[in-house]
Amino acid sequence: MRIIFIGPPGAGKGTQATKIVERYQIPHISTGDMFRAAVTAGTPLGRKADEFMKAGKLVPDEVTIGLVRERIAQDDASKGFLLDGFPRTVPQAEALGGALDEDGLRLDAVLLLEVPDELIVQRITGRRSDPETGAIYHIEFNPPPAEVADRVTQRKDDTEVAVISRLDAYHAQTAPLVPFYDARSVLVRVNGVGAPAEIAERITAKLG
Ligand code: AMP
């Protein structure tokens, strides 16, 4: 199963991706997670990505495409993968399409998780994650359990200022992927408003 997950920041892609990869036993490839790991490790890639991420801007295509091409060529991705946060631009989608074509592979589904902008800022500014397990919480909608509450952290780019710029980047650079994949008959639209369990059921129903 080769799945792409697209949707605005804070749509719940990370939360839902965890459930999907468990079900299909495929690796969860999140470019955001890969960049954050590189920033934490202080690698040259991390130093390059950090300035874009802090500003809520996209990391340049040539950097991101190379990273993903290397990752999907690894053994664990040979039977499939879920790409979370990639592609985010039409050139990225074209590069991915080219890489898959070269190997005679195709995408099974491009899931579009739809959430209106009004909900995004509230979801993102309240988002916290557990650095030990990677679990994602929301201070109001899905508070962390007491034993975890003291150690949860907030992403550097989950501030109100960065969210506005991330949403702008989504509309300007990523939204064109919707007609791009619709024209290729792989787009699956899922309503991303509601409780995580409810949304997971919608996704399962659509993926079959
Ligand atoms: P995410 O965790 O998916 O919200 O990504 C966090 C940040 O990482 C984004 O705001 C971008 O700065 C960067 N990033 C992640 N994926 C991509 C991508 N496919 N293209 C460019 N930048 C990306």
mmCIF file of C-alpha atoms and ligand atoms in Angstrom:
data_model
loop_
_atom_site.group_PDB
_atom_site.id
_atom_site.type_symbol
_atom_site.label_atom_id
_atom_site.label_comp_id
_atom_site.label_asym_id
_atom_site.label_seq_id
_atom_site.Cartn_x
_atom_site.Cartn_y
_atom_site.Cartn_z
ATOM 1 C CA MET A 1 0.000 0.000 0.000
ATOM 2 C CA ARG A 2 1.455 3.367 -1.041
ATOM 3 C CA ILE A 3 -0.406 6.226 0.543
ATOM 4 C CA ILE A 4 0.137 9.964 0.618
ATOM 5 C CA PHE A 5 -1.428 12.061 3.319
ATOM 6 C CA ILE A 6 -2.102 15.695 2.522
ATOM 7 C CA GLY A 7 -3.982 18.391 4.387
ATOM 8 C CA PRO A 8 -3.305 21.659 6.175
ATOM 9 C CA PRO A 9 -0.955 21.772 9.169
ATOM 10 C CA GLY A 10 -2.808 20.586 12.249
ATOM 11 C CA ALA A 11 -5.365 18.609 10.238
ATOM 12 C CA GLY A 12 -4.528 15.498 12.278
ATOM 13 C CA LYS A 13 -2.328 13.758 9.714
ATOM 14 C CA GLY A 14 0.242 12.621 12.284
ATOM 15 C CA THR A 15 -2.397 11.222 14.631
ATOM 16 C CA GLN A 16 -4.225 9.352 11.874
ATOM 17 C CA ALA A 17 -1.011 8.219 10.185
ATOM 18 C CA THR A 18 -0.038 6.301 13.326
ATOM 19 C CA LYS A 19 -3.224 4.254 13.067
ATOM 20 C CA ILE A 20 -2.975 3.635 9.319
ATOM 21 C CA VAL A 21 0.639 2.412 9.364
ATOM 22 C CA GLU A 22 -0.209 -0.009 12.135
ATOM 23 C CA ARG A 23 -3.083 -1.411 10.124
ATOM 24 C CA TYR A 24 -1.162 -1.831 6.866
ATOM 25 C CA GLN A 25 2.237 -2.540 8.459
ATOM 26 C CA ILE A 26 4.019 0.078 6.391
ATOM 27 C CA PRO A 27 6.588 2.696 7.468
ATOM 28 C CA HIS A 28 5.360 6.148 8.452
ATOM 29 C CA ILE A 29 7.556 8.594 6.567
ATOM 30 C CA SER A 30 7.071 12.112 7.879
ATOM 31 C CA THR A 31 9.345 14.729 6.321
ATOM 32 C CA GLY A 32 8.560 17.078 9.234
ATOM 33 C CA ASP A 33 9.752 14.408 11.712
ATOM 34 C CA MET A 34 12.863 13.775 9.614
ATOM 35 C CA PHE A 35 13.703 17.475 9.540
ATOM 36 C CA ARG A 36 13.075 17.845 13.290
ATOM 37 C CA ALA A 37 15.366 14.889 13.998
ATOM 38 C CA ALA A 38 18.064 16.493 11.820
ATOM 39 C CA VAL A 39 17.660 19.818 13.667
ATOM 40 C CA THR A 40 17.997 18.077 17.038
ATOM 41 C CA ALA A 41 21.051 16.156 15.851
ATOM 42 C CA GLY A 42 22.585 19.397 14.527
ATOM 43 C CA THR A 43 23.423 17.894 11.110
ATOM 44 C CA PRO A 44 24.068 20.107 8.045
ATOM 45 C CA LEU A 45 20.572 19.188 6.804
ATOM 46 C CA GLY A 46 19.111 20.228 10.160
ATOM 47 C CA ARG A 47 20.925 23.560 10.118
ATOM 48 C CA LYS A 48 19.592 24.252 6.635
ATOM 49 C CA ALA A 49 16.012 23.220 7.439
ATOM 50 C CA ASP A 50 15.801 24.991 10.792
ATOM 51 C CA GLU A 51 15.596 28.559 9.474
ATOM 52 C CA PHE A 52 12.754 27.681 7.078
ATOM 53 C CA MET A 53 10.846 25.688 9.673
ATOM 54 C CA LYS A 54 11.027 28.381 12.346
ATOM 55 C CA ALA A 55 9.616 30.881 9.870
ATOM 56 C CA GLY A 56 6.810 28.500 8.887
ATOM 57 C CA LYS A 57 8.199 28.282 5.349
ATOM 58 C CA LEU A 58 8.774 25.222 3.215
ATOM 59 C CA VAL A 59 12.260 23.754 3.027
ATOM 60 C CA PRO A 60 13.478 24.053 -0.622
ATOM 61 C CA ASP A 61 12.325 21.301 -2.974
ATOM 62 C CA GLU A 62 15.786 20.083 -3.940
ATOM 63 C CA VAL A 63 16.625 19.355 -0.284
ATOM 64 C CA THR A 64 13.313 17.670 0.460
ATOM 65 C CA ILE A 65 13.089 15.594 -2.708
ATOM 66 C CA GLY A 66 16.565 14.115 -2.204
ATOM 67 C CA LEU A 67 15.723 13.197 1.374
ATOM 68 C CA VAL A 68 12.524 11.378 0.399
ATOM 69 C CA ARG A 69 14.036 9.588 -2.587
ATOM 70 C CA GLU A 70 16.697 8.143 -0.292
ATOM 71 C CA ARG A 71 14.161 7.169 2.334
ATOM 72 C CA ILE A 72 11.713 5.371 0.042
ATOM 73 C CA ALA A 73 14.588 3.420 -1.521
ATOM 74 C CA GLN A 74 15.248 1.736 1.823
ATOM 75 C CA ASP A 75 14.240 -1.898 2.304
ATOM 76 C CA ASP A 76 11.397 -1.320 4.737
ATOM 77 C CA ALA A 77 9.596 0.831 2.145
ATOM 78 C CA SER A 78 9.715 -1.774 -0.618
ATOM 79 C CA LYS A 79 6.200 -3.086 0.151
ATOM 80 C CA GLY A 80 4.689 0.342 0.672
ATOM 81 C CA PHE A 81 4.739 3.462 2.799
ATOM 82 C CA LEU A 82 2.676 6.300 4.114
ATOM 83 C CA LEU A 83 4.092 9.705 3.242
ATOM 84 C CA ASP A 84 3.009 12.319 5.755
ATOM 85 C CA GLY A 85 3.812 15.918 4.809
ATOM 86 C CA PHE A 86 5.286 15.041 1.407
ATOM 87 C CA PRO A 87 4.730 16.031 -1.343
ATOM 88 C CA ARG A 88 3.873 19.597 -0.451
ATOM 89 C CA THR A 89 4.493 21.234 -3.829
ATOM 90 C CA VAL A 90 3.727 20.262 -7.412
ATOM 91 C CA PRO A 91 7.457 19.816 -8.260
ATOM 92 C CA GLN A 92 7.741 17.430 -5.270
ATOM 93 C CA ALA A 93 4.699 15.474 -6.533
ATOM 94 C CA GLU A 94 6.191 15.304 -10.021
ATOM 95 C CA ALA A 95 9.541 14.107 -8.652
ATOM 96 C CA LEU A 96 7.830 11.421 -6.583
ATOM 97 C CA GLY A 97 5.768 10.331 -9.594
ATOM 98 C CA GLY A 98 8.951 10.089 -11.655
ATOM 99 C CA ALA A 99 10.737 8.031 -8.994
ATOM 100 C CA LEU A 100 7.790 5.609 -8.709
ATOM 101 C CA ASP A 101 7.432 5.337 -12.502
ATOM 102 C CA GLU A 102 11.096 4.395 -12.810
ATOM 103 C CA ASP A 103 10.400 1.411 -10.560
ATOM 104 C CA GLY A 104 7.049 0.576 -12.166
ATOM 105 C CA LEU A 105 5.192 1.478 -8.967
ATOM 106 C CA ARG A 106 2.028 3.488 -8.418
ATOM 107 C CA LEU A 107 0.212 5.248 -5.605
ATOM 108 C CA ASP A 108 -2.842 3.534 -4.127
ATOM 109 C CA ALA A 109 -4.396 6.607 -2.545
ATOM 110 C CA VAL A 110 -3.816 10.257 -1.791
ATOM 111 C CA LEU A 111 -5.789 11.021 1.347
ATOM 112 C CA LEU A 112 -6.841 14.640 1.727
ATOM 113 C CA LEU A 113 -7.777 15.448 5.305
ATOM 114 C CA GLU A 114 -10.036 18.489 5.119
ATOM 115 C CA VAL A 115 -10.234 20.916 8.050
ATOM 116 C CA PRO A 116 -11.331 24.561 7.783
ATOM 117 C CA ASP A 117 -8.744 27.261 8.556
ATOM 118 C CA GLU A 118 -10.763 28.557 11.528
ATOM 119 C CA LEU A 119 -10.089 25.326 13.425
ATOM 120 C CA ILE A 120 -6.410 25.083 12.547
ATOM 121 C CA VAL A 121 -4.960 27.829 14.742
ATOM 122 C CA GLN A 122 -6.814 26.518 17.795
ATOM 123 C CA ARG A 123 -5.697 22.949 17.116
ATOM 124 C CA ILE A 124 -2.062 23.845 16.507
ATOM 125 C CA THR A 125 -1.421 26.257 19.341
ATOM 126 C CA GLY A 126 -2.813 23.703 21.830
ATOM 127 C CA ARG A 127 -0.841 20.790 20.375
ATOM 128 C CA ARG A 128 1.746 19.059 22.586
ATOM 129 C CA SER A 129 3.703 15.868 22.127
ATOM 130 C CA ASP A 130 5.335 13.322 24.356
ATOM 131 C CA PRO A 131 9.059 13.227 23.473
ATOM 132 C CA GLU A 132 9.315 9.677 24.832
ATOM 133 C CA THR A 133 6.509 8.005 22.860
ATOM 134 C CA GLY A 134 5.760 10.530 20.115
ATOM 135 C CA ALA A 135 2.085 10.575 21.164
ATOM 136 C CA ILE A 136 0.276 13.770 20.201
ATOM 137 C CA TYR A 137 -2.099 15.564 22.587
ATOM 138 C CA HIS A 138 -4.111 18.783 22.747
ATOM 139 C CA ILE A 139 -4.245 20.731 25.996
ATOM 140 C CA GLU A 140 -8.007 21.144 25.692
ATOM 141 C CA PHE A 141 -9.392 18.480 23.321
ATOM 142 C CA ASN A 142 -7.158 15.535 24.239
ATOM 143 C CA PRO A 143 -5.171 16.397 27.390
ATOM 144 C CA PRO A 144 -2.133 14.257 28.229
ATOM 145 C CA PRO A 145 -2.524 11.865 31.173
ATOM 146 C CA ALA A 146 -1.131 13.117 34.511
ATOM 147 C CA GLU A 147 2.013 10.952 34.347
ATOM 148 C CA VAL A 148 2.896 12.430 30.950
ATOM 149 C CA ALA A 149 1.732 16.029 31.479
ATOM 150 C CA ASP A 150 5.040 17.257 32.927
ATOM 151 C CA ARG A 151 7.162 16.093 30.037
ATOM 152 C CA VAL A 152 5.081 17.104 26.996
ATOM 153 C CA THR A 153 6.692 19.646 24.671
ATOM 154 C CA GLN A 154 5.473 22.126 22.099
ATOM 155 C CA ARG A 155 6.904 22.311 18.587
ATOM 156 C CA LYS A 156 8.895 25.500 17.879
ATOM 157 C CA ASP A 157 6.729 26.218 14.842
ATOM 158 C CA ASP A 158 3.413 25.724 16.660
ATOM 159 C CA THR A 159 3.133 29.422 17.517
ATOM 160 C CA GLU A 160 0.323 31.612 16.223
ATOM 161 C CA VAL A 161 2.677 33.638 13.995
ATOM 162 C CA ALA A 162 4.263 30.566 12.388
ATOM 163 C CA VAL A 163 0.867 28.899 11.940
ATOM 164 C CA ILE A 164 -0.414 31.782 9.827
ATOM 165 C CA SER A 165 2.611 31.505 7.588
ATOM 166 C CA ARG A 166 2.317 27.688 7.426
ATOM 167 C CA LEU A 167 -1.331 28.038 6.400
ATOM 168 C CA ASP A 168 -0.368 30.549 3.706
ATOM 169 C CA ALA A 169 2.272 28.116 2.435
ATOM 170 C CA TYR A 170 -0.358 25.364 2.405
ATOM 171 C CA HIS A 171 -2.827 27.355 0.337
ATOM 172 C CA ALA A 172 -0.255 28.745 -2.063
ATOM 173 C CA GLN A 173 2.011 25.726 -2.564
ATOM 174 C CA THR A 174 0.275 22.545 -1.380
ATOM 175 C CA ALA A 175 -3.401 23.062 -2.281
ATOM 176 C CA PRO A 176 -2.559 22.782 -6.030
ATOM 177 C CA LEU A 177 -1.863 19.100 -5.327
ATOM 178 C CA VAL A 178 -5.613 18.549 -4.903
ATOM 179 C CA PRO A 179 -6.477 19.069 -8.612
ATOM 180 C CA PHE A 180 -3.117 17.429 -9.509
ATOM 181 C CA TYR A 181 -4.048 14.123 -7.855
ATOM 182 C CA ASP A 182 -7.760 14.424 -8.618
ATOM 183 C CA ALA A 183 -6.863 14.463 -12.309
ATOM 184 C CA ARG A 184 -4.961 11.202 -11.708
ATOM 185 C CA SER A 185 -8.017 9.619 -10.006
ATOM 186 C CA VAL A 186 -6.234 8.800 -6.742
ATOM 187 C CA LEU A 187 -7.607 11.570 -4.526
ATOM 188 C CA VAL A 188 -9.684 10.467 -1.518
ATOM 189 C CA ARG A 189 -11.307 13.276 0.466
ATOM 190 C CA VAL A 190 -11.877 12.754 4.187
ATOM 191 C CA ASN A 191 -13.645 15.156 6.533
ATOM 192 C CA GLY A 192 -11.088 15.903 9.267
ATOM 193 C CA VAL A 193 -13.485 17.582 11.698
ATOM 194 C CA GLY A 194 -14.459 15.474 14.704
ATOM 195 C CA ALA A 195 -12.930 13.155 17.275
ATOM 196 C CA PRO A 196 -9.797 11.217 16.205
ATOM 197 C CA ALA A 197 -11.599 7.848 16.480
ATOM 198 C CA GLU A 198 -14.446 9.079 14.313
ATOM 199 C CA ILE A 199 -12.029 10.348 11.653
ATOM 200 C CA ALA A 200 -10.108 7.052 11.757
ATOM 201 C CA GLU A 201 -13.374 5.227 10.949
ATOM 202 C CA ARG A 202 -13.998 7.504 7.990
ATOM 203 C CA ILE A 203 -10.519 6.781 6.677
ATOM 204 C CA THR A 204 -10.912 3.018 7.109
ATOM 205 C CA ALA A 205 -14.244 3.124 5.286
ATOM 206 C CA LYS A 206 -12.702 4.995 2.355
ATOM 207 C CA LEU A 207 -9.498 2.948 2.111
ATOM 208 C CA GLY A 208 -11.349 -0.341 2.426
HETATM 209 P P1 AMP B 1 5.162 19.121 9.455
HETATM 210 O O1 AMP B 1 5.646 18.376 10.635
HETATM 211 O O2 AMP B 1 4.728 18.216 8.330
HETATM 212 O O3 AMP B 1 4.111 20.149 9.788
HETATM 213 O O4 AMP B 1 6.423 19.944 8.870
HETATM 214 C C1 AMP B 1 7.069 20.917 9.647
HETATM 215 C C2 AMP B 1 7.916 21.816 8.762
HETATM 216 O O5 AMP B 1 8.918 21.034 8.093
HETATM 217 C C3 AMP B 1 7.174 22.522 7.628
HETATM 218 O O6 AMP B 1 6.536 23.718 8.058
HETATM 219 C C4 AMP B 1 8.310 22.786 6.659
HETATM 220 O O7 AMP B 1 9.130 23.870 7.101
HETATM 221 C C5 AMP B 1 9.142 21.519 6.786
HETATM 222 N N1 AMP B 1 8.650 20.494 5.829
HETATM 223 C C6 AMP B 1 8.094 19.289 6.129
HETATM 224 N N2 AMP B 1 7.773 18.609 5.013
HETATM 225 C C7 AMP B 1 8.136 19.405 3.971
HETATM 226 C C8 AMP B 1 8.050 19.270 2.554
HETATM 227 N N3 AMP B 1 7.502 18.188 1.969
HETATM 228 N N4 AMP B 1 8.519 20.298 1.790
HETATM 229 C C9 AMP B 1 9.076 21.392 2.364
HETATM 230 N N5 AMP B 1 9.157 21.589 3.679
HETATM 231 C C10 AMP B 1 8.697 20.606 4.492
#
